[in-house]
Amino acid sequence: MRIARPLQAALLGALLVVSALAGTAAAQNTGGELVFGVNREADMLDLHVGSSRYDLVPAAQIYDTLLFLTEDGEFLPWLAEEVTFNDDATEYTIRLRPGVTFHDGTPLDAEALKFNFDRIVDPATMSAKAAGEMGPYNRTEVIDELTVVVHFDASYPGFLAAISDWRSGGPHSPSAIQADPDGFRFAPVGTGPFRFVEWVQGNRIVLERNPDYAWPRPGTQNDGPAYLDRVVFRTIAEDGSRVVSLRNREIDGLLRLPPQELAGFEGNQDFVVTRATLPGSGVLLIVNAGKAPTNDLAFRQALLHVVSPDQISRVGYFGAWPPHRGSVLSESNPDFVDVSDMFPFDPERAEQLLDEGGWVMGADGVRVKDGNRAELVYIGFPSPETTRTMELIQALVGPLGIRIQITELESGAIHAARQAGDHHIAHLTFIYTDSHFLRTLFHSENIGRGWNFIHKVDEDLDALLEAVQIEADMERRAELAERIQRHMLEQGYVLPTVYQHTINVFGAHVNDVESYPVYGEAPYFYDTWLD
Amino acid sequence: MLRRAIGKFIRHPGGMVGLGLFLALVCIAVFAPAIAPYDPLRVDPIAALTPPSAEHWMGTDTLGRDVMSRVIHGTRISLRLGVISVSIGLSLGVLIGVLAGYLGGRVDGILMRFIDMLLAFPSLILALVAVFALGPGLTNAMIAVGISAIPAFARITRGEVLSAKENLYVQSAQALGGSEVTIMVRHILPNIIAPNIVMGALMTGTAILAGAALSFLGLGAQSPTPEWGLMLSQGRGFMSLAWWLTFFPGLGIMLTVMAMNLLGDGLRDVLDPRIR
């Protein structure tokens, strides 16, 4: 058994940060209410069950995590005082920090942690995402009041990342869940700096300060209860209205500034802009290799030569979201590799590939091969940025004799259509930090029922994805991840566009808003105070 | 009688303005490719979001497409949507109305309860339900808007048929042993055309507005079609940065709907026997 080394070094670092900043804490104003405008309401706040990224925005204040993952890829102790694992990463020993209680007074102990892990993987929970993060979980063994050993059926190096995420690593109160399992979705109880007060569906979620809070996240300035009395998450779906509400001071901050508005806020002294590139896939266009005409490799590679991330960033996102330089991992993922030199923007090369591949230009300006016309169906969400992107791509591929029909659907319909393979090109974004998650998205076992929208069985790819999930040696893992990234592009399974980027804006009277360096979308209001 | 009606219409200022605007819009729609200065789908990212200028009279959109060319081509789509969907509503509505009014009894009861059911929903909600069932797209939007227009035509037709049925010439035709189909087509139908023409003109404006609303909601025309509602929807995030993206398509909708309403009002004043 060995200790996760970064943990020790980081613990020391975190202690230094906390002690250095402890003296400044007295200057902060306490009290007040912060109203934060969000573009979409959370689906639910039971993170064991739900999967929406918008759940995390309020949830990040309600739940703490066992470990805290820094931008440098270090895992720092938080609710877990220490995490150690055996050489083949099949057993993890977690020692909890003493004295932590849930908002309902239930202590966070070994039994509570076991309850959480067992509930996540229980099929009855119907977990949409957290269960995937638990990998080949077998069982949790309670050693003493504050210590558990988590057993896996196979090597699972991704567990450290999993317990740094709120879904599987943010303990939910067992007593509250047992009292009302379904009601918990809309009345969550965690250990975080703010506790749940009310949820007015379609309008607002209200949280208030947890007065007993004394287990701060590493690197924060505060070390007791939060400064703000209350935090209100108000849903304002319309981008323009959210921006106007901020300018009129009806709200104190907003999530997801539309990219075209960035120029008006950056450099404006009345506002503070925070930006972060999210980990995960970035904004990808997944190519269906299971049906004509995109089942043709030359055709897919030709698309890669014209779908230019630089142009998409500039036109679709006004340069505010950076162009994707990788294939299926973002710049902020630890195993990211820059593969932008593999398929540079080159329409002439695209034309050559199509000509050589037997795609003959028809009289109506559409290429044809073996009776298959180069007409593609795109399926995606109705978002102004992706619509602009697709309209740009339509214009770029048009002269090559390729037509694209844009179809925009709501989330339920889009997922069914992608699973059924109705598309040639489908929109996909997914947030994850660890490369083991690539299996969930691209393994052929997930065709038709999961997230694989390539619709082609590729045994080489499957083998690589299985290997990366269980490889405990970090260097070897990185090598495998690089091979996957190159393979995905070589085969033209994905058309990378931009990194997922989040731009949040606050009035200048709002101080010390932190964002999670890795899960950058959710602001963290523990240190925040108002002028 | 026709000459008198035309003469009366010519003296109706609102009707003439409506007719003039309508004819101008029809000309724009017919000659759109010749009038539009650019290809409405031509993307030029370098010229994106150019304000109105000598080169682009109505500016350019986020992809550098010429807004004026898109508005001109949008006239075609909107007029086609208005005419086709009103034709659907008119033909089905008149059929239901004539059958219900002439046959009466149980047929009338069943058909009119069906129409009452449709009337219970605001027409846009009805169109939304129809387009959800059919799937998004311009053709389906036309069908959906057409379906939502059926009740108005059916009710007005039924009323006219009920009153026409009492006329002596209908009763004589019946006495002479004319078949019901012949009586409906030859004797009743010509007498209910006038109110339906008025209703058709007024409904065209409503239909264009409903079609634009569906496209605005992402259920009608799909990108990159230069449809006014869709252009409004795509421009709404840029109101403070690029007003021309929403102003000109909005103006197009306003002028077209106004033209159809003025024309409809004029026709009603001329053709409605109660006013006449």
Coordinates of N, CA and C in Angstrom, one line a residue, chain A residues 255-418:
Chain A
L255 N -24.3 33.7 -14.9 CA -23.6 32.5 -15.4 C -23.7 32.6 -16.9
R256 N -22.7 32.2 -17.6 CA -22.7 32.1 -19.1 C -23.0 33.4 -19.8
L257 N -22.1 34.3 -19.8 CA -22.2 35.5 -20.7 C -22.2 35.1 -22.1
P258 N -23.2 35.5 -22.9 CA -23.1 35.2 -24.4 C -21.8 35.8 -24.9
P259 N -21.1 35.0 -25.8 CA -19.8 35.4 -26.2 C -19.7 36.8 -26.9
Q260 N -20.8 37.2 -27.6 CA -20.8 38.5 -28.2 C -20.8 39.6 -27.3
E261 N -21.2 39.4 -26.0 CA -21.3 40.5 -25.0 C -19.9 40.7 -24.3
L262 N -19.0 39.8 -24.5 CA -17.7 39.8 -23.7 C -17.0 41.2 -23.9
A263 N -16.9 41.7 -25.1 CA -16.2 42.9 -25.4 C -16.8 44.1 -24.5
G264 N -18.1 44.1 -24.3 CA -18.7 45.1 -23.5 C -18.5 45.1 -22.0
F265 N -18.0 43.9 -21.5 CA -17.8 43.8 -20.1 C -16.3 43.8 -19.7
E266 N -15.5 43.2 -20.6 CA -14.0 43.1 -20.3 C -13.5 44.5 -20.3
G267 N -12.7 44.8 -19.2 CA -12.1 46.1 -19.1 C -13.1 47.2 -18.5
N268 N -14.3 46.8 -18.3 CA -15.3 47.7 -17.7 C -15.2 47.6 -16.2
Q269 N -14.9 48.7 -15.5 CA -14.5 48.7 -14.1 C -15.7 48.4 -13.2
D270 N -16.9 48.5 -13.7 CA -18.1 48.2 -12.9 C -18.3 46.7 -12.8
F271 N -17.6 45.9 -13.6 CA -17.8 44.4 -13.6 C -16.5 43.7 -13.5
V272 N -16.7 42.4 -13.0 CA -15.5 41.5 -13.0 C -15.9 40.3 -13.8
V273 N -15.0 40.0 -14.8 CA -15.3 38.8 -15.6 C -14.4 37.6 -15.2
T274 N -15.0 36.5 -15.0 CA -14.2 35.3 -14.8 C -14.4 34.3 -15.9
R275 N -13.3 33.8 -16.4 CA -13.4 32.8 -17.5 C -12.6 31.6 -17.2
A276 N -13.1 30.5 -17.7 CA -12.4 29.2 -17.5 C -12.7 28.2 -18.7
T277 N -11.7 27.5 -19.0 CA -11.9 26.4 -20.0 C -12.3 25.1 -19.2
L278 N -13.4 24.5 -19.6 CA -13.9 23.4 -18.8 C -13.2 22.1 -19.3
P279 N -13.0 21.2 -18.4 CA -12.4 19.9 -18.9 C -13.4 19.1 -19.6
G280 N -13.0 18.0 -20.2 CA -13.9 17.1 -20.9 C -13.7 17.1 -22.4
S281 N -14.8 16.9 -23.1 CA -14.6 16.7 -24.6 C -14.4 18.0 -25.3
G282 N -14.8 19.1 -24.8 CA -14.9 20.3 -25.6 C -16.2 20.2 -26.4
V283 N -16.4 21.1 -27.3 CA -17.6 21.0 -28.2 C -17.2 20.2 -29.4
L284 N -17.8 19.0 -29.5 CA -17.4 18.1 -30.5 C -18.6 17.9 -31.5
L285 N -18.3 17.6 -32.7 CA -19.3 17.1 -33.7 C -18.9 15.7 -33.9
I286 N -19.8 14.8 -33.5 CA -19.5 13.3 -33.7 C -20.0 12.9 -35.0
V287 N -19.2 12.1 -35.7 CA -19.5 11.7 -37.1 C -20.0 10.2 -37.0
N288 N -21.2 10.0 -37.6 CA -21.7 8.7 -37.7 C -21.0 7.8 -38.7
A289 N -20.2 6.9 -38.3 CA -19.4 6.1 -39.3 C -20.2 4.8 -39.6
G290 N -21.4 4.7 -39.2 CA -22.2 3.5 -39.4 C -23.2 3.6 -40.6
K291 N -23.2 4.8 -41.2 CA -24.1 4.8 -42.4 C -23.6 5.8 -43.4
A292 N -24.0 5.6 -44.7 CA -23.6 6.4 -45.8 C -24.1 7.8 -45.6
P293 N -23.4 8.8 -46.1 CA -22.1 8.7 -46.7 C -20.9 8.8 -45.7
T294 N -21.2 9.0 -44.5 CA -20.1 9.2 -43.5 C -19.5 7.9 -43.1
N295 N -19.9 6.8 -43.6 CA -19.2 5.5 -43.3 C -17.9 5.4 -44.1
D296 N -17.7 6.4 -45.0 CA -16.5 6.4 -45.9 C -15.4 7.2 -45.2
L297 N -14.2 6.5 -45.0 CA -13.1 7.1 -44.3 C -12.6 8.4 -45.0
A298 N -12.5 8.3 -46.3 CA -12.0 9.5 -47.1 C -12.9 10.7 -46.9
F299 N -14.2 10.4 -46.9 CA -15.2 11.4 -46.7 C -15.1 12.1 -45.4
R300 N -14.9 11.3 -44.3 CA -14.8 11.8 -43.0 C -13.5 12.7 -42.9
Q301 N -12.4 12.2 -43.5 CA -11.1 12.9 -43.4 C -11.2 14.2 -44.2
A302 N -12.0 14.2 -45.2 CA -12.2 15.4 -46.0 C -12.9 16.5 -45.1
L303 N -13.9 16.0 -44.4 CA -14.6 17.0 -43.5 C -13.6 17.6 -42.5
L304 N -12.7 16.8 -42.0 CA -11.7 17.3 -41.0 C -10.9 18.4 -41.6
H305 N -10.6 18.4 -42.9 CA -9.8 19.4 -43.5 C -10.5 20.7 -43.8
V306 N -11.9 20.7 -43.7 CA -12.6 22.0 -43.9 C -13.2 22.5 -42.6
V307 N -13.5 21.6 -41.6 CA -14.1 22.1 -40.4 C -13.0 22.7 -39.6
S308 N -12.9 24.0 -39.6 CA -11.7 24.7 -39.0 C -12.0 25.3 -37.7
P309 N -11.4 24.7 -36.6 CA -11.7 25.3 -35.2 C -11.4 26.7 -35.1
D310 N -10.4 27.2 -35.9 CA -10.1 28.7 -35.8 C -11.2 29.5 -36.3
Q311 N -11.8 29.1 -37.4 CA -12.9 29.9 -38.0 C -14.1 29.8 -37.2
I312 N -14.3 28.6 -36.6 CA -15.5 28.4 -35.8 C -15.4 29.2 -34.5
S313 N -14.2 29.3 -33.9 CA -14.1 30.1 -32.7 C -14.4 31.6 -33.0
R314 N -13.9 32.0 -34.2 CA -14.0 33.4 -34.6 C -15.5 33.8 -34.9
V315 N -16.1 32.9 -35.7 CA -17.4 33.2 -36.3 C -18.5 32.8 -35.3
G316 N -18.4 31.6 -34.8 CA -19.4 31.0 -34.0 C -19.4 31.6 -32.5
Y317 N -18.2 31.9 -32.1 CA -18.1 32.3 -30.7 C -17.4 33.7 -30.5
F318 N -17.3 34.4 -31.6 CA -16.7 35.8 -31.5 C -15.3 35.7 -30.8
G319 N -14.6 34.6 -31.0 CA -13.2 34.5 -30.4 C -13.2 34.3 -28.9
A320 N -14.4 34.3 -28.3 CA -14.4 34.2 -26.8 C -14.1 32.8 -26.3
W321 N -14.5 31.8 -27.1 CA -14.3 30.4 -26.8 C -13.1 30.0 -27.6
P322 N -12.0 29.5 -27.0 CA -10.8 29.2 -27.8 C -11.0 28.0 -28.7
P323 N -10.3 28.0 -29.9 CA -10.4 26.9 -30.8 C -9.8 25.6 -30.2
H324 N -10.4 24.5 -30.5 CA -10.0 23.1 -30.0 C -8.7 22.7 -30.7
R325 N -7.7 22.4 -30.0 CA -6.5 22.0 -30.6 C -6.2 20.4 -30.4
G326 N -7.2 19.8 -29.7 CA -7.0 18.4 -29.5 C -8.0 17.6 -30.3
S327 N -8.3 16.4 -29.8 CA -9.4 15.6 -30.5 C -10.6 15.4 -29.6
V328 N -10.4 14.6 -28.5 CA -11.5 14.3 -27.6 C -11.2 14.7 -26.2
L329 N -10.1 15.4 -25.9 CA -9.8 16.0 -24.6 C -9.6 17.4 -24.7
S330 N -10.0 18.2 -23.7 CA -9.7 19.6 -23.7 C -8.3 19.9 -23.1
E331 N -7.9 21.1 -23.4 CA -6.6 21.6 -22.9 C -6.4 21.4 -21.4
S332 N -7.6 21.5 -20.7 CA -7.5 21.4 -19.2 C -7.5 20.0 -18.7
N333 N -7.5 19.0 -19.6 CA -7.5 17.6 -19.1 C -6.0 17.2 -19.0
P334 N -5.7 16.4 -17.9 CA -4.3 16.0 -17.7 C -3.6 15.3 -18.9
D335 N -4.4 14.5 -19.6 CA -3.8 13.7 -20.7 C -3.9 14.4 -22.1
F336 N -4.3 15.6 -22.1 CA -4.5 16.3 -23.4 C -3.2 16.3 -24.3
V337 N -3.5 16.1 -25.6 CA -2.4 16.2 -26.5 C -2.9 17.1 -27.7
D338 N -2.0 18.0 -28.1 CA -2.3 18.9 -29.2 C -2.1 18.2 -30.5
V339 N -3.2 17.9 -31.2 CA -3.1 17.2 -32.5 C -3.6 18.0 -33.6
S340 N -3.5 19.3 -33.4 CA -4.0 20.3 -34.5 C -3.3 20.2 -35.8
D341 N -2.1 19.6 -35.8 CA -1.3 19.5 -37.0 C -1.7 18.3 -37.9
M342 N -2.6 17.5 -37.4 CA -2.9 16.3 -38.1 C -3.8 16.6 -39.4
F343 N -4.8 17.4 -39.2 CA -5.7 17.8 -40.3 C -5.9 19.3 -40.4
P344 N -4.8 20.0 -40.9 CA -4.9 21.4 -41.0 C -6.0 21.9 -42.0
F345 N -6.5 23.1 -41.8 CA -7.5 23.6 -42.8 C -7.0 23.6 -44.2
D346 N -7.5 22.8 -45.1 CA -7.0 22.7 -46.4 C -8.1 22.2 -47.3
P347 N -8.9 23.1 -47.9 CA -10.0 22.7 -48.7 C -9.5 21.9 -50.0
E348 N -8.3 22.3 -50.5 CA -7.9 21.6 -51.7 C -7.6 20.1 -51.4
R349 N -7.0 19.9 -50.2 CA -6.7 18.5 -49.8 C -8.0 17.7 -49.6
A350 N -9.0 18.4 -49.1 CA -10.3 17.8 -48.9 C -10.9 17.4 -50.2
E351 N -10.8 18.3 -51.2 CA -11.3 18.0 -52.5 C -10.6 16.8 -53.2
Q352 N -9.3 16.8 -53.0 CA -8.5 15.7 -53.5 C -8.9 14.4 -52.8
L353 N -9.1 14.4 -51.5 CA -9.5 13.1 -50.8 C -10.8 12.6 -51.4
L354 N -11.8 13.6 -51.6 CA -13.1 13.2 -52.1 C -12.9 12.6 -53.6
D355 N -12.1 13.3 -54.4 CA -11.9 12.8 -55.8 C -11.3 11.4 -55.8
E356 N -10.3 11.3 -55.0 CA -9.6 10.0 -54.9 C -10.5 8.9 -54.3
G357 N -11.3 9.3 -53.4 CA -12.2 8.3 -52.8 C -13.4 7.9 -53.7
G358 N -13.5 8.5 -54.9 CA -14.6 8.1 -55.8 C -15.8 8.9 -55.7
W359 N -15.8 10.1 -55.0 CA -16.9 10.9 -54.9 C -17.0 11.9 -56.1
V360 N -18.0 11.6 -57.0 CA -18.0 12.4 -58.2 C -19.1 13.5 -58.1
M361 N -18.6 14.7 -58.6 CA -19.5 15.8 -58.5 C -20.7 15.7 -59.4
G362 N -21.9 15.7 -58.9 CA -23.1 15.6 -59.7 C -23.5 16.9 -60.4
A363 N -24.4 16.8 -61.3 CA -24.8 18.0 -62.1 C -25.5 19.1 -61.2
D364 N -26.1 18.7 -60.1 CA -26.7 19.6 -59.1 C -25.8 20.1 -58.1
G365 N -24.5 19.8 -58.2 CA -23.5 20.4 -57.3 C -23.3 19.5 -56.0
V366 N -23.9 18.3 -56.0 CA -23.8 17.4 -54.9 C -23.0 16.2 -55.3
R367 N -22.0 15.8 -54.5 CA -21.2 14.6 -54.9 C -22.0 13.4 -54.7
V368 N -21.6 12.3 -55.5 CA -22.3 11.1 -55.4 C -21.3 9.9 -55.5
K369 N -21.5 8.9 -54.7 CA -20.6 7.7 -54.8 C -21.5 6.5 -54.6
D370 N -21.5 5.5 -55.5 CA -22.3 4.3 -55.4 C -23.8 4.6 -55.1
G371 N -24.3 5.6 -55.6 CA -25.7 6.0 -55.4 C -26.0 6.8 -54.2
N372 N -24.9 6.9 -53.3 CA -25.1 7.7 -52.1 C -24.8 9.2 -52.3
R373 N -25.7 10.1 -52.0 CA -25.5 11.5 -52.2 C -24.8 12.1 -50.9
A374 N -23.9 13.1 -51.2 CA -23.2 13.7 -50.0 C -24.1 14.7 -49.3
E375 N -25.2 14.1 -48.8 CA -26.2 15.0 -48.0 C -26.2 14.5 -46.6
L376 N -25.9 15.4 -45.7 CA -25.8 15.0 -44.3 C -26.8 15.7 -43.4
V377 N -27.2 15.0 -42.3 CA -28.1 15.5 -41.4 C -27.3 15.8 -40.1
Y378 N -27.5 17.0 -39.6 CA -26.8 17.4 -38.3 C -27.9 17.5 -37.3
I379 N -27.7 16.9 -36.1 CA -28.6 17.0 -35.0 C -27.9 17.6 -33.8
G380 N -28.5 18.7 -33.3 CA -27.9 19.3 -32.2 C -28.9 20.1 -31.4
F381 N -28.4 20.8 -30.3 CA -29.3 21.6 -29.5 C -29.5 23.0 -30.1
P382 N -30.6 23.6 -29.8 CA -30.8 25.0 -30.4 C -30.1 26.0 -29.6
S383 N -28.8 26.2 -29.9 CA -28.1 27.3 -29.2 C -27.5 28.2 -30.3
P384 N -27.5 29.5 -30.1 CA -27.1 30.4 -31.1 C -25.7 30.1 -31.6
E385 N -24.8 29.7 -30.7 CA -23.4 29.5 -31.1 C -23.3 28.3 -32.0
T386 N -23.9 27.2 -31.6 CA -23.8 26.0 -32.5 C -24.5 26.2 -33.8
T387 N -25.6 26.9 -33.8 CA -26.3 27.2 -35.0 C -25.4 28.0 -36.0
R388 N -24.7 29.0 -35.4 CA -23.8 29.8 -36.3 C -22.7 28.8 -36.8
T389 N -22.2 28.0 -35.9 CA -21.1 27.1 -36.3 C -21.5 26.2 -37.4
M390 N -22.7 25.6 -37.3 CA -23.2 24.8 -38.4 C -23.5 25.5 -39.7
E391 N -24.0 26.7 -39.6 CA -24.2 27.5 -40.8 C -22.8 27.8 -41.5
L392 N -21.8 28.1 -40.6 CA -20.5 28.3 -41.2 C -20.0 27.0 -41.9
I393 N -20.2 25.9 -41.2 CA -19.7 24.6 -41.8 C -20.5 24.3 -43.1
Q394 N -21.8 24.6 -43.1 CA -22.6 24.5 -44.4 C -21.9 25.2 -45.5
A395 N -21.5 26.5 -45.2 CA -20.9 27.3 -46.2 C -19.6 26.8 -46.6
L396 N -18.8 26.2 -45.7 CA -17.5 25.7 -46.0 C -17.5 24.4 -46.8
V397 N -18.5 23.5 -46.5 CA -18.5 22.3 -47.3 C -19.3 22.4 -48.6
G398 N -20.1 23.4 -48.7 CA -21.0 23.6 -49.9 C -20.2 23.5 -51.2
P399 N -19.1 24.3 -51.3 CA -18.3 24.3 -52.6 C -17.7 22.9 -52.9
L400 N -17.6 22.1 -51.8 CA -17.0 20.7 -52.1 C -18.0 19.7 -52.6
G401 N -19.3 20.2 -52.6 CA -20.3 19.3 -53.1 C -21.0 18.5 -52.0
I402 N -21.0 19.1 -50.7 CA -21.6 18.4 -49.6 C -22.7 19.3 -49.0
R403 N -23.8 18.8 -48.8 CA -24.9 19.6 -48.2 C -25.2 19.1 -46.8
I404 N -25.5 20.0 -45.9 CA -25.9 19.6 -44.5 C -27.2 20.2 -44.1
Q405 N -28.1 19.4 -43.6 CA -29.4 19.9 -43.1 C -29.3 20.0 -41.6
I406 N -29.6 21.2 -41.1 CA -29.5 21.4 -39.6 C -30.8 21.1 -39.0
T407 N -30.7 20.2 -38.0 CA -31.9 19.9 -37.2 C -31.6 20.1 -35.7
E408 N -32.4 21.0 -35.1 CA -32.2 21.3 -33.7 C -33.3 20.8 -32.9
L409 N -33.0 20.0 -31.9 CA -34.1 19.4 -31.0 C -33.8 19.7 -29.6
E410 N -34.8 19.4 -28.7 CA -34.6 19.6 -27.3 C -34.0 18.3 -26.7
S411 N -33.4 18.5 -25.5 CA -32.6 17.4 -24.9 C -33.1 16.0 -25.0
G412 N -34.4 15.8 -24.7 CA -34.9 14.4 -24.7 C -34.9 13.8 -26.1
A413 N -35.4 14.6 -27.1 CA -35.5 14.2 -28.4 C -34.1 14.0 -29.1
I414 N -33.2 14.9 -28.7 CA -31.9 14.8 -29.3 C -31.1 13.6 -28.9
H415 N -31.3 13.2 -27.7 CA -30.6 12.0 -27.2 C -31.1 10.8 -27.9
A416 N -32.4 10.7 -28.0 CA -33.0 9.5 -28.6 C -32.6 9.4 -30.1
A417 N -32.6 10.6 -30.8 CA -32.2 10.6 -32.2 C -30.7 10.2 -32.4
R418 N -29.9 10.7 -31.4 CA -28.4 10.3 -31.6 C -28.2 8.8 -31.3

